[in-house]
Short mmCIF file of C-alpha atoms in Angstrom, two decimals:
data_model
loop_
_atom_site.label_atom_id
_atom_site.label_comp_id
_atom_site.label_asym_id
_atom_site.label_seq_id
_atom_site.Cartn_x
_atom_site.Cartn_y
_atom_site.Cartn_z
CA MET A 1394 37.41 46.46 -126.66
CA ASN A 1395 35.26 43.43 -127.75
CA LEU A 1396 34.15 42.42 -131.65
CA TRP A 1397 30.50 42.69 -131.70
CA GLN A 1398 28.31 40.70 -134.27
CA SER A 1399 26.89 43.96 -135.57
CA ASP A 1400 29.61 45.14 -137.00
CA THR A 1401 28.42 46.02 -140.55
CA ALA A 1402 30.85 49.17 -141.77
CA GLY A 1403 32.25 49.24 -145.16
CA PRO A 1404 35.75 49.37 -146.16
CA ASP A 1405 36.26 53.07 -145.26
CA GLN A 1406 34.26 53.65 -142.30
CA HIS A 1407 36.17 51.70 -139.67
CA PRO A 1408 37.99 54.14 -137.26
CA GLU A 1409 41.16 53.10 -136.45
CA GLN A 1410 41.49 50.63 -133.67
CA ARG A 1411 44.74 50.21 -131.24
CA GLU A 1412 43.48 47.53 -129.05
CA LEU A 1413 41.41 44.54 -129.65
CA GLU A 1414 40.41 42.33 -126.71
CA LEU A 1415 38.99 38.59 -128.12
CA GLU A 1416 36.28 37.29 -125.99
CA PRO A 1417 34.66 33.88 -126.48
CA GLY A 1418 32.43 33.62 -129.62
CA PHE A 1419 33.64 37.00 -131.09
CA LEU A 1420 32.67 37.49 -135.02
CA LEU A 1421 35.31 39.53 -136.87
CA GLN A 1422 34.09 40.53 -140.40
CA PRO A 1423 36.45 40.96 -143.33
CA THR A 1424 36.36 44.59 -143.54
CA ARG A 1425 37.25 45.02 -139.99
CA ALA A 1426 39.80 42.71 -140.45
CA VAL A 1427 41.20 44.27 -143.69
CA ALA A 1428 41.18 47.46 -141.42
CA LEU A 1429 42.99 46.23 -138.09
CA ALA A 1430 45.68 44.84 -141.03
CA ARG A 1431 46.42 48.07 -142.44
CA GLN A 1432 46.96 50.10 -139.51
CA SER A 1433 49.92 50.79 -138.03
CA GLN A 1434 49.91 49.13 -134.39
CA LEU A 1435 47.28 46.62 -132.80
CA THR A 1436 47.73 45.46 -129.35
CA LEU A 1437 45.54 42.27 -129.51
CA ARG A 1438 44.61 40.39 -126.33
CA ALA A 1439 42.68 37.12 -125.50
CA SER A 1440 40.37 37.89 -122.88
CA ALA A 1441 40.80 35.74 -119.41
CA ALA A 1442 37.86 33.33 -120.91
CA THR A 1443 39.51 33.15 -124.13
CA THR A 1444 42.82 31.98 -122.22
CA VAL A 1445 41.07 29.41 -120.43
CA LEU A 1446 40.04 27.83 -123.59
CA MET A 1447 43.34 27.78 -125.07
CA GLN A 1448 44.77 26.09 -121.67
CA ARG A 1449 41.80 23.98 -121.31
CA SER A 1450 42.66 22.60 -125.05
CA CYS A 1451 46.31 22.26 -124.35
CA SER A 1452 45.31 20.36 -121.37
CA GLY A 1453 43.07 17.90 -123.29
CA LEU A 1454 46.10 17.29 -125.63
CA GLN A 1455 47.78 16.05 -122.39
CA GLU A 1456 45.45 14.32 -121.19
CA LEU A 1457 44.98 12.46 -124.64
CA LEU A 1458 48.50 11.43 -124.66
CA GLN A 1459 48.66 10.25 -121.26
CA ARG A 1460 45.55 7.97 -122.57
CA GLY A 1461 47.50 6.84 -125.44
CA VAL A 1462 45.22 8.34 -127.83
CA PRO A 1463 47.47 8.79 -131.53
CA ILE A 1464 47.68 12.65 -132.12
CA TYR A 1465 48.96 13.36 -135.70
CA GLY A 1466 52.08 15.39 -135.34
CA GLU A 1467 52.60 14.61 -131.62
CA THR A 1468 53.15 10.66 -131.82
CA THR A 1469 53.16 10.79 -135.46
CA GLY A 1470 55.33 11.95 -138.42
CA PHE A 1471 54.07 14.62 -140.54
CA GLY A 1472 52.51 14.21 -143.96
CA PRO A 1473 52.85 10.74 -145.71
CA HIS A 1474 55.10 10.15 -142.77
CA VAL A 1475 52.33 9.87 -140.36
CA CYS A 1476 52.43 6.37 -140.61
CA TYR A 1477 55.52 6.42 -138.56
CA ALA A 1478 55.66 6.61 -134.78
CA ARG A 1479 57.58 9.05 -133.01
CA GLY A 1480 58.24 9.91 -129.24
CA ASP A 1481 57.01 12.36 -127.32
CA ALA A 1482 59.64 13.71 -125.49
CA GLU A 1483 61.35 15.02 -129.05
CA SER A 1484 58.30 17.45 -129.27
CA GLU A 1485 60.32 20.11 -129.95
CA THR A 1486 62.59 18.95 -131.98
CA HIS A 1487 60.02 17.64 -134.26
CA GLY A 1488 58.15 21.04 -134.00
CA ARG A 1489 61.72 22.86 -135.13
CA HIS A 1490 62.04 20.28 -138.08
CA LEU A 1491 58.49 20.64 -139.49
CA LEU A 1492 59.23 24.55 -139.41
CA GLU A 1493 62.50 24.25 -140.82
CA HIS A 1494 61.64 21.79 -144.02
CA LEU A 1495 58.82 24.27 -144.77
CA GLY A 1496 60.94 27.23 -145.05
CA ALA A 1497 61.33 27.02 -148.55
CA GLY A 1498 59.13 29.06 -151.17
CA ALA A 1499 60.00 31.51 -153.94
CA GLY A 1500 58.63 34.70 -155.72
CA PRO A 1501 58.40 38.28 -154.35
CA ALA A 1502 57.78 39.38 -150.53
CA THR A 1503 54.12 39.22 -149.63
CA PRO A 1504 52.84 42.95 -149.13
CA ARG A 1505 52.89 44.07 -145.51
CA ALA A 1506 49.23 44.52 -144.88
CA VAL A 1507 48.50 40.86 -146.02
CA VAL A 1508 51.42 39.55 -144.11
CA ARG A 1509 49.45 41.39 -140.98
CA GLY A 1510 46.13 40.19 -141.98
CA THR A 1511 47.52 36.73 -142.12
CA ILE A 1512 48.85 36.93 -138.71
CA LEU A 1513 45.64 38.15 -137.36
CA LEU A 1514 43.52 35.63 -138.63
CA ARG A 1515 45.87 32.92 -137.56
CA CYS A 1516 45.62 34.19 -133.64
CA LEU A 1517 41.60 33.83 -134.52
CA THR A 1518 41.88 30.41 -134.80
CA MET A 1519 44.56 29.78 -132.05
CA ALA A 1520 41.86 31.84 -130.13
CA ARG A 1521 38.95 29.57 -130.46
CA GLY A 1522 40.66 26.93 -128.08
CA TYR A 1523 40.88 23.76 -130.34
CA SER A 1524 44.55 23.87 -131.49
CA ALA A 1525 46.09 23.01 -127.91
CA VAL A 1526 48.33 26.02 -128.37
CA ARG A 1527 49.91 27.84 -125.27
CA PRO A 1528 48.99 31.36 -124.73
CA GLU A 1529 52.21 32.34 -125.13
CA ILE A 1530 52.20 31.25 -128.53
CA PHE A 1531 49.55 33.15 -129.32
CA ALA A 1532 50.89 36.23 -127.48
CA GLY A 1533 53.79 35.60 -130.02
CA TYR A 1534 52.19 36.47 -132.57
CA ALA A 1535 49.81 39.16 -131.08
CA ARG A 1536 53.24 40.60 -130.22
CA LEU A 1537 54.20 41.13 -134.08
CA LEU A 1538 50.73 43.40 -134.52
CA GLU A 1539 52.39 45.87 -132.00
CA ILE A 1540 55.45 46.51 -134.38
CA ASP A 1541 55.28 49.36 -136.55
CA ASP A 1542 58.68 49.31 -138.72
CA LEU A 1543 59.01 45.45 -139.37
CA TYR A 1544 57.35 42.50 -140.52
CA PRO A 1545 57.73 38.95 -141.26
CA TRP A 1546 59.47 38.13 -144.85
CA VAL A 1547 56.83 35.74 -146.47
CA PRO A 1548 57.66 34.58 -149.94
CA GLN A 1549 54.18 34.57 -152.13
CA LEU A 1550 54.74 31.33 -153.76
CA GLY A 1551 54.78 27.86 -152.01
CA SER A 1552 51.14 26.85 -150.67
CA VAL A 1553 48.69 25.14 -152.68
CA GLY A 1554 46.09 25.46 -149.86
CA ALA A 1555 45.27 21.94 -149.25
CA SER A 1556 47.22 20.94 -145.82
CA GLY A 1557 46.83 24.83 -145.09
CA ASP A 1558 49.10 27.30 -146.36
CA LEU A 1559 52.05 25.38 -145.10
CA VAL A 1560 55.12 27.23 -146.59
CA PRO A 1561 53.84 30.95 -146.17
CA LEU A 1562 52.72 30.44 -142.50
CA ALA A 1563 56.08 28.59 -141.87
CA HIS A 1564 58.00 31.70 -142.54
CA ILE A 1565 55.55 33.51 -139.85
CA ALA A 1566 56.25 31.23 -137.62
CA ARG A 1567 59.84 31.07 -138.01
CA ALA A 1568 60.24 34.86 -137.48
CA ILE A 1569 58.43 34.26 -134.17
CA THR A 1570 61.34 31.49 -133.21
CA GLY A 1571 64.10 33.89 -134.09
CA GLN A 1572 64.99 31.31 -137.44
CA GLY A 1573 63.03 33.62 -140.14
CA SER A 1574 63.42 37.09 -141.31
CA PHE A 1575 61.96 40.34 -141.33
CA LEU A 1576 61.35 43.46 -143.95
CA ALA A 1577 61.55 46.81 -142.83
CA ARG A 1578 58.10 48.81 -143.88
CA ASN A 1579 60.17 51.42 -145.05
CA ASN A 1580 62.32 49.63 -147.45
CA SER A 1581 60.58 46.41 -148.40
CA ASP A 1582 62.86 46.01 -151.60
CA ALA A 1583 65.60 45.59 -149.42
CA ALA A 1584 67.28 41.98 -148.52
CA PRO A 1585 65.64 40.37 -145.78
CA ILE A 1586 66.79 40.90 -141.89
CA ALA A 1587 67.65 37.84 -139.74
CA ALA A 1588 64.91 37.37 -137.18
CA GLY A 1589 66.94 36.67 -134.14
CA PRO A 1590 69.09 39.77 -133.92
CA ILE A 1591 65.51 41.67 -134.20
CA LEU A 1592 63.83 39.74 -131.39
CA ALA A 1593 66.28 40.15 -129.22
CA ASN A 1594 66.75 44.05 -129.61
CA LEU A 1595 62.99 44.18 -128.92
CA GLY A 1596 63.51 42.32 -125.59
CA VAL A 1597 60.66 39.07 -127.53
CA PRO A 1598 61.93 35.79 -126.23
CA ALA A 1599 62.26 33.29 -129.32
CA LEU A 1600 59.53 30.73 -129.15
CA LEU A 1601 60.18 26.79 -129.02
CA PRO A 1602 56.94 25.54 -130.26
CA ARG A 1603 56.00 21.69 -129.52
CA ALA A 1604 55.14 19.38 -132.34
CA ARG A 1605 51.74 20.23 -131.89
CA GLU A 1606 51.76 23.86 -131.60
CA ALA A 1607 54.12 23.91 -134.94
CA LEU A 1608 51.76 22.27 -136.78
CA SER A 1609 49.05 24.81 -135.56
CA MET A 1610 51.26 27.78 -136.67
CA SER A 1611 51.83 26.23 -140.04
CA ASN A 1612 48.35 23.89 -140.72
CA GLY A 1613 45.75 26.63 -141.70
CA VAL A 1614 44.91 28.60 -144.62
CA SER A 1615 45.03 32.29 -142.73
CA TYR A 1616 47.57 33.22 -145.63
CA SER A 1617 44.93 32.62 -148.24
CA ALA A 1618 42.15 33.92 -146.52
CA ALA A 1619 44.05 37.20 -145.81
CA TRP A 1620 44.83 37.44 -149.19
CA ALA A 1621 41.20 36.92 -150.44
CA ILE A 1622 39.87 39.39 -147.89
CA PHE A 1623 42.37 42.40 -149.10
CA ALA A 1624 41.18 40.92 -152.81
CA LEU A 1625 37.34 41.77 -151.89
CA ASP A 1626 38.19 45.08 -150.01
CA HIS A 1627 40.02 46.57 -153.53
CA ALA A 1628 36.82 44.85 -155.47
CA ARG A 1629 34.30 46.88 -153.41
CA ARG A 1630 36.49 50.06 -153.61
CA LEU A 1631 36.59 49.95 -157.45
CA LEU A 1632 33.17 48.78 -157.99
CA ASP A 1633 31.91 51.79 -156.43
CA ARG A 1634 34.09 54.01 -158.49
CA VAL A 1635 32.88 52.42 -161.74
CA GLU A 1636 29.11 53.43 -160.24
CA GLU A 1637 30.50 56.93 -160.00
CA CYS A 1638 31.74 56.85 -163.45
CA ALA A 1639 28.59 55.62 -164.85
CA GLY A 1640 26.59 58.39 -162.97
CA LEU A 1641 29.15 60.64 -164.79
CA LEU A 1642 28.82 59.03 -168.42
CA TYR A 1643 24.76 59.47 -168.13
CA ALA A 1644 25.25 63.01 -166.90
CA LEU A 1645 28.02 63.95 -169.37
CA LEU A 1646 26.43 62.00 -172.35
CA GLY A 1647 22.91 63.22 -171.26
CA ALA A 1648 21.59 59.54 -171.50
CA SER A 1649 18.03 58.89 -170.43
CA PRO A 1650 17.96 57.89 -166.80
CA ALA A 1651 15.15 55.47 -167.64
CA ALA A 1652 17.67 52.37 -167.61
CA LEU A 1653 18.14 53.46 -163.99
CA ASP A 1654 14.19 53.47 -162.84
CA ALA A 1655 13.86 51.44 -159.47
CA GLU A 1656 10.64 49.85 -160.60
CA LEU A 1657 12.40 48.39 -163.36
CA HIS A 1658 14.77 46.88 -161.43
CA ARG A 1659 12.33 45.89 -159.01
CA ALA A 1660 10.70 44.02 -161.38
CA ARG A 1661 13.77 41.80 -161.80
CA GLY A 1662 13.96 40.76 -158.27
CA HIS A 1663 17.86 41.02 -158.01
CA ILE A 1664 18.59 43.10 -155.00
CA GLY A 1665 22.14 43.93 -155.98
CA GLN A 1666 20.75 45.10 -159.36
CA SER A 1667 18.33 47.49 -157.54
CA GLU A 1668 21.38 48.58 -155.40
CA SER A 1669 23.72 49.33 -158.23
CA ALA A 1670 21.05 51.36 -159.88
CA ASP A 1671 20.08 53.19 -156.91
CA ARG A 1672 23.60 54.17 -156.32
CA ILE A 1673 24.29 55.29 -159.93
CA SER A 1674 21.10 57.39 -159.73
CA GLY A 1675 22.32 59.02 -156.61
CA TRP A 1676 25.93 59.62 -158.50
CA LEU A 1677 23.86 61.14 -161.38
CA ALA A 1678 21.90 63.50 -158.92
CA ARG A 1679 25.23 64.73 -157.65
CA VAL A 1680 26.94 65.79 -160.93
CA ALA A 1681 26.58 69.57 -161.47
CA VAL A 1682 25.55 70.00 -165.48
CA ARG A 1683 26.89 72.90 -167.19
CA PRO A 1684 24.76 74.20 -170.83
CA ALA A 1685 26.53 73.62 -173.98
CA SER A 1686 29.38 76.13 -174.99
CA PRO A 1687 28.02 78.93 -176.66
CA THR A 1688 31.00 78.85 -179.00
CA ALA A 1689 30.67 75.70 -180.72
CA SER A 1690 29.29 75.89 -184.35
CA ALA A 1691 26.01 74.73 -185.25
CA SER A 1692 27.58 72.10 -187.36
CA GLN A 1693 28.63 70.89 -184.32
CA SER A 1694 25.21 70.06 -182.78
CA ALA A 1695 24.95 67.23 -180.23
CA PRO A 1696 23.21 63.95 -182.06
CA GLU A 1697 20.10 62.76 -179.71
CA ARG A 1698 20.99 60.14 -177.93
CA PRO A 1699 19.02 57.04 -179.00
CA LEU A 1700 16.02 56.00 -177.06
CA GLN A 1701 18.09 52.64 -176.08
CA GLU A 1702 21.55 52.87 -175.26
CA VAL A 1703 24.34 50.38 -176.01
CA TYR A 1704 24.69 47.73 -173.58
CA SER A 1705 27.53 49.27 -171.53
CA LEU A 1706 25.52 52.54 -170.58
CA ARG A 1707 22.19 50.99 -170.46
CA CYS A 1708 22.89 47.62 -168.70
CA ILE A 1709 25.38 48.88 -166.32
CA PRO A 1710 23.03 48.38 -163.08
CA GLN A 1711 22.45 44.46 -164.37
CA ILE A 1712 26.10 44.13 -164.49
CA ALA A 1713 27.68 46.18 -161.66
CA GLY A 1714 24.77 44.48 -159.50
CA ALA A 1715 25.80 41.00 -160.36
CA VAL A 1716 29.11 41.89 -159.50
CA ARG A 1717 27.81 43.23 -156.19
CA THR A 1718 25.72 40.25 -155.55
CA GLN A 1719 29.00 38.10 -156.19
CA LEU A 1720 30.60 40.24 -153.83
CA ASP A 1721 28.22 39.76 -151.17
CA GLN A 1722 27.88 35.96 -151.50
CA ALA A 1723 31.96 35.84 -151.35
CA GLU A 1724 32.05 37.88 -148.24
CA ALA A 1725 29.78 35.45 -146.73
CA SER A 1726 31.92 32.39 -147.12
CA LEU A 1727 34.88 34.55 -146.01
CA GLN A 1728 33.11 35.67 -143.13
CA SER A 1729 32.44 32.12 -141.96
CA GLU A 1730 36.25 31.22 -142.91
CA ILE A 1731 37.79 33.83 -140.89
CA ASN A 1732 35.71 33.18 -138.03
CA GLY A 1733 36.29 29.13 -138.21
CA VAL A 1734 39.23 27.33 -136.97
CA SER A 1735 41.29 26.01 -140.18
CA ASP A 1736 43.34 23.44 -138.52
CA ASN A 1737 43.89 19.70 -138.02
CA PRO A 1738 43.54 17.93 -135.84
CA VAL A 1739 41.18 19.60 -133.52
CA ILE A 1740 40.77 19.15 -129.57
CA TYR A 1741 37.91 19.38 -127.97
CA TYR A 1742 35.87 18.21 -124.79
CA ARG A 1743 32.94 16.19 -124.44
CA GLU A 1744 30.88 15.24 -121.49
CA GLU A 1745 34.49 16.62 -119.48
CA GLU A 1746 36.82 14.00 -121.29
CA ALA A 1747 38.98 15.26 -123.97
CA GLN A 1748 38.53 14.35 -127.56
CA VAL A 1749 40.75 14.93 -130.92
CA ALA A 1750 39.08 14.95 -133.98
CA HIS A 1751 41.49 14.43 -137.35
CA GLY A 1752 40.36 15.46 -140.54
CA GLY A 1753 40.76 18.42 -143.23
CA ASN A 1754 39.65 21.76 -141.96
CA PHE A 1755 42.94 23.06 -143.13
CA PHE A 1756 41.62 22.67 -146.98
CA GLY A 1757 41.09 26.11 -148.64
CA GLN A 1758 38.41 25.02 -151.17
CA GLN A 1759 35.51 27.47 -149.55
CA ILE A 1760 38.12 30.28 -149.97
CA ALA A 1761 39.36 29.17 -153.71
CA PHE A 1762 35.30 29.63 -154.75
CA ALA A 1763 35.08 32.61 -153.04
CA SER A 1764 38.19 34.22 -154.46
CA ASP A 1765 37.34 32.87 -158.14
CA ALA A 1766 34.21 34.78 -157.63
CA ILE A 1767 35.99 37.84 -157.23
CA ASN A 1768 38.34 37.73 -159.70
CA GLN A 1769 35.12 37.16 -162.32
CA GLY A 1770 33.54 40.35 -160.67
CA ILE A 1771 36.95 42.48 -161.25
CA THR A 1772 37.00 40.94 -164.50
CA GLN A 1773 33.69 41.64 -165.60
CA LEU A 1774 33.69 45.32 -164.64
CA GLY A 1775 37.02 45.64 -166.68
CA LEU A 1776 35.12 44.42 -169.42
CA LEU A 1777 32.78 47.04 -169.00
CA VAL A 1778 34.95 49.61 -168.06
CA GLU A 1779 36.81 49.11 -171.68
CA ARG A 1780 33.64 48.96 -173.57
CA GLN A 1781 32.84 52.37 -172.07
CA ILE A 1782 36.65 53.98 -172.89
CA ALA A 1783 35.88 52.61 -176.77
CA LEU A 1784 32.45 54.44 -176.70
CA LEU A 1785 33.81 57.78 -175.75
CA ALA A 1786 36.49 57.29 -178.31
CA ASN A 1787 34.18 56.83 -180.93
CA PRO A 1788 32.32 60.16 -182.81
CA ALA A 1789 28.92 57.86 -183.53
CA GLN A 1790 28.51 57.09 -179.72
CA ASN A 1791 30.24 60.34 -177.76
CA GLY A 1792 28.12 62.81 -178.57
CA GLY A 1793 30.23 63.89 -182.01
CA ALA A 1794 32.93 64.54 -180.16
CA PRO A 1795 36.24 63.94 -182.10
CA LEU A 1796 37.73 60.61 -182.85
CA LEU A 1797 39.56 59.24 -179.78
CA LEU A 1798 38.91 62.86 -178.25
CA ALA A 1799 42.04 64.21 -180.09
CA GLY A 1800 42.50 67.96 -179.36
CA SER A 1801 43.15 68.54 -183.35
CA GLN A 1802 42.16 65.98 -185.38
CA GLY A 1803 45.08 65.01 -187.91
CA LEU A 1804 47.91 66.84 -185.92
CA ASP A 1805 47.03 64.83 -182.74
CA SER A 1806 45.91 61.15 -181.77
CA GLY A 1807 44.10 62.02 -178.36
CA LEU A 1808 43.39 59.16 -176.30
CA ALA A 1809 44.92 56.30 -178.60
CA GLY A 1810 47.68 55.54 -176.15
CA GLY A 1811 45.26 55.60 -173.49
CA GLN A 1812 42.88 53.16 -175.12
CA LEU A 1813 45.74 50.55 -176.34
CA THR A 1814 46.74 50.46 -172.90
CA ALA A 1815 42.80 49.57 -171.88
CA SER A 1816 42.78 46.92 -174.32
CA ALA A 1817 46.20 45.19 -173.20
CA ILE A 1818 45.02 45.25 -169.41
CA VAL A 1819 41.48 43.85 -170.57
CA ALA A 1820 43.22 41.08 -172.60
CA GLU A 1821 45.49 40.10 -169.69
CA MET A 1822 42.43 40.36 -167.18
CA ARG A 1823 40.98 37.64 -169.53
CA LEU A 1824 43.82 35.44 -169.27
CA ARG A 1825 44.31 35.66 -165.50
CA CYS A 1826 40.35 34.79 -164.95
CA GLN A 1827 40.71 31.40 -165.03
CA SER A 1828 39.43 29.42 -162.33
CA ALA A 1829 41.96 28.20 -159.99
CA ALA A 1830 39.75 26.36 -157.98
CA THR A 1831 39.35 23.39 -160.12
CA ALA A 1832 43.12 23.18 -160.92
CA THR A 1833 44.57 20.86 -158.58
CA VAL A 1834 47.77 19.41 -158.36
CA PRO A 1835 48.68 16.31 -156.66
CA THR A 1836 51.80 16.71 -154.01
CA ASN A 1837 53.25 15.84 -150.99
CA GLY A 1838 54.05 12.21 -151.97
CA ASP A 1839 50.54 12.05 -153.14
CA ASN A 1840 49.56 12.27 -149.55
CA GLN A 1841 47.70 15.49 -150.97
CA ASP A 1842 46.10 13.96 -153.94
CA ILE A 1843 43.61 16.67 -154.44
CA VAL A 1844 44.12 20.36 -153.18
CA SER A 1845 42.36 23.57 -153.40
CA MET A 1846 44.83 26.39 -154.75
CA SER A 1847 43.35 28.79 -152.62
CA PRO A 1848 46.28 30.66 -152.31
CA ILE A 1849 46.84 31.05 -156.08
CA ALA A 1850 43.19 31.88 -156.34
CA ALA A 1851 43.09 34.62 -153.95
CA ARG A 1852 46.34 36.15 -155.06
CA SER A 1853 44.98 36.36 -158.75
CA ALA A 1854 41.81 38.28 -157.55
CA TYR A 1855 44.06 40.40 -155.61
CA ASP A 1856 46.17 41.13 -158.84
CA GLN A 1857 43.29 41.49 -161.30
CA ALA A 1858 42.41 44.58 -158.76
CA ASP A 1859 45.45 46.13 -159.66
CA ARG A 1860 44.66 45.75 -163.24
CA LEU A 1861 41.25 47.21 -163.24
CA ALA A 1862 42.53 50.18 -160.96
CA PRO A 1863 44.62 51.81 -164.08
CA LEU A 1864 41.19 50.93 -166.35
CA ILE A 1865 39.21 52.87 -164.81
CA ALA A 1866 41.92 55.67 -164.86
CA VAL A 1867 41.78 55.42 -168.28
CA LEU A 1868 38.03 56.00 -168.14
CA GLY A 1869 38.48 58.63 -165.95
CA ILE A 1870 40.95 60.71 -168.10
CA SER A 1871 38.31 59.92 -170.96
CA ILE A 1872 35.90 61.54 -169.08
CA ARG A 1873 37.80 64.36 -168.05
CA GLN A 1874 39.02 64.99 -172.29
CA LEU A 1875 35.51 64.59 -173.33
CA ASN A 1876 34.31 67.70 -170.53
CA TYR A 1877 37.30 69.82 -171.60
CA LEU A 1878 36.60 69.27 -175.47
CA ARG A 1879 33.10 70.66 -174.85
CA GLU A 1880 34.14 73.51 -172.45
CA ALA A 1881 37.04 74.40 -175.27
CA GLY A 1882 34.12 74.54 -178.21
CA THR A 1883 35.44 71.90 -180.05
CA ALA A 1884 32.84 69.55 -179.48
CA PRO A 1885 29.26 69.92 -178.90
CA GLY A 1886 27.16 69.09 -175.52
CA GLN A 1887 26.65 70.16 -172.21
CA THR A 1888 29.57 69.88 -169.81
CA ILE A 1889 29.64 68.81 -166.01
CA VAL A 1890 31.71 69.42 -163.02
CA MET A 1891 34.67 67.12 -162.39
CA PRO A 1892 34.86 65.03 -158.98
CA ASP A 1893 37.49 65.67 -156.82
CA TRP A 1894 39.57 62.60 -157.95
CA LEU A 1895 39.72 63.78 -161.61
CA ALA A 1896 39.78 67.65 -161.06
CA ASP A 1897 43.41 68.04 -161.26
CA VAL A 1898 44.19 65.93 -164.40
CA ALA A 1899 45.31 68.30 -167.10
CA PRO A 1900 43.33 68.23 -170.40
CA LEU A 1901 45.05 67.29 -173.77
CA PRO A 1902 44.73 70.36 -176.18
CA HIS A 1903 47.64 68.40 -177.82
CA ASP A 1904 48.94 65.13 -177.26
CA ARG A 1905 51.37 64.02 -174.41
CA ALA A 1906 52.21 61.32 -172.27
CA LEU A 1907 49.85 59.66 -169.75
CA HIS A 1908 51.49 57.09 -168.12
CA ASP A 1909 52.25 59.44 -165.04
CA ASP A 1910 48.22 60.46 -165.03
CA ILE A 1911 47.40 56.83 -165.26
CA ALA A 1912 49.51 55.84 -162.45
CA ARG A 1913 48.25 58.70 -159.89
CA LEU A 1914 44.90 58.02 -160.45
CA SER A 1915 45.15 54.43 -160.16
CA ALA A 1916 46.92 55.25 -156.64
CA ARG A 1917 44.14 56.99 -155.85
CA LEU A 1918 41.77 54.32 -156.35
CA MET A 1919 43.42 51.49 -154.49
CA PRO A 1920 44.82 51.52 -150.79
CA GLN A 1921 48.64 50.90 -150.29
CA ASP A 1922 49.09 47.33 -148.72
#
């Protein structure tokens, strides 16, 4: 099956795909890459024409070497050792030493799906035919995607996204060469397993890359890009849920839908804002509303909603719509990134003569900027959700329901613990929303005197989604509790039918621990990577 440029499906619209053949000029969208990485197994092949491109690049490298053209990493040392010449006869030893010295790193293991995403994206770069990588190297990487229960162990810390994601990519490369380690899918907390015996048991020959191939295996930002596209996927899923909660809030509180008027948003001119307002209106239209409980006392009559609601209700389309636009822009940048060549040097032909270009295509600045944008969007959604939780806890804004939605005022504290949790999460999200893309730290003997910080930016954005999910969970519990109080006749106002993801949340007639509810709802909101 080929990849077509018309692939525009959303994060949940991709059917599982077991086989994928890469033709020249293929285009892979971030949502498709995420879906492919998450599935159990994938048979990835280079078409005959793509295989020719890879072989031609290898031939070009040999032609350049025969002409005596200096090739970084092949005729020189690596990094600041570029000033030292090296003999071509030591190519495999030089490649092995490169991957060995990069077998550093620290921190927890990278999630399975992100590792598989990294492998997939590295294959895409190799398949472009600029890297002088033999087809059997590509096939070795592709073989990893066929394995369901094992994946390379990759520590999260060790890259600054400048000369590529050297350390994490080297750990994947070392697994393929039999020197690294694997993790078991169903026991990722166990100690890493040595790669050599695993490859032998699978009947997979360990690869022996030449220097240029070892460099290509580690000298790109596929690791940063993988984290970024998963962060984008999580952000889109959570944005959808925030807009659904907005529809629930409008229905439950009886807020005027005038703030969702299509002409209002058309007048502003931002497509994302109009789309967000339209989506919230769609959710609102699907909410089934029930009349106020007849058991509510006359003194509990719901106050009229104000002509203009507070901003956490009235300005949801302006906020969520801006986030939607931010994510669209990040996706466009990441799509170019994952379909391009992050490698150095690149080998190509001009008028049937091999050429080499030495440059910095391994620099992850685009990913860092896109990831910071995703992080900002997720964080702003968190700020919005926290304010909505506060609104529901406040009798002056929630339609006259008890303070903190307590089941019995004075005896119970209601959602006090949930709101404290939300406040703590938002405080942490603010701290974690620093710009990573401008936080350069020179390294590598000052060879890398300015760096992109792309993996740190991408991981930060990914982690922010893990914070936003429990915030939305607390909001969902708050919506459920206000609805219950109205059903029980202890708060005035209409009730609504809960959506499926909130339907089994038990109400709080009296206080109980909410940790398990928050954890269960958070898991529903986020896929397991």
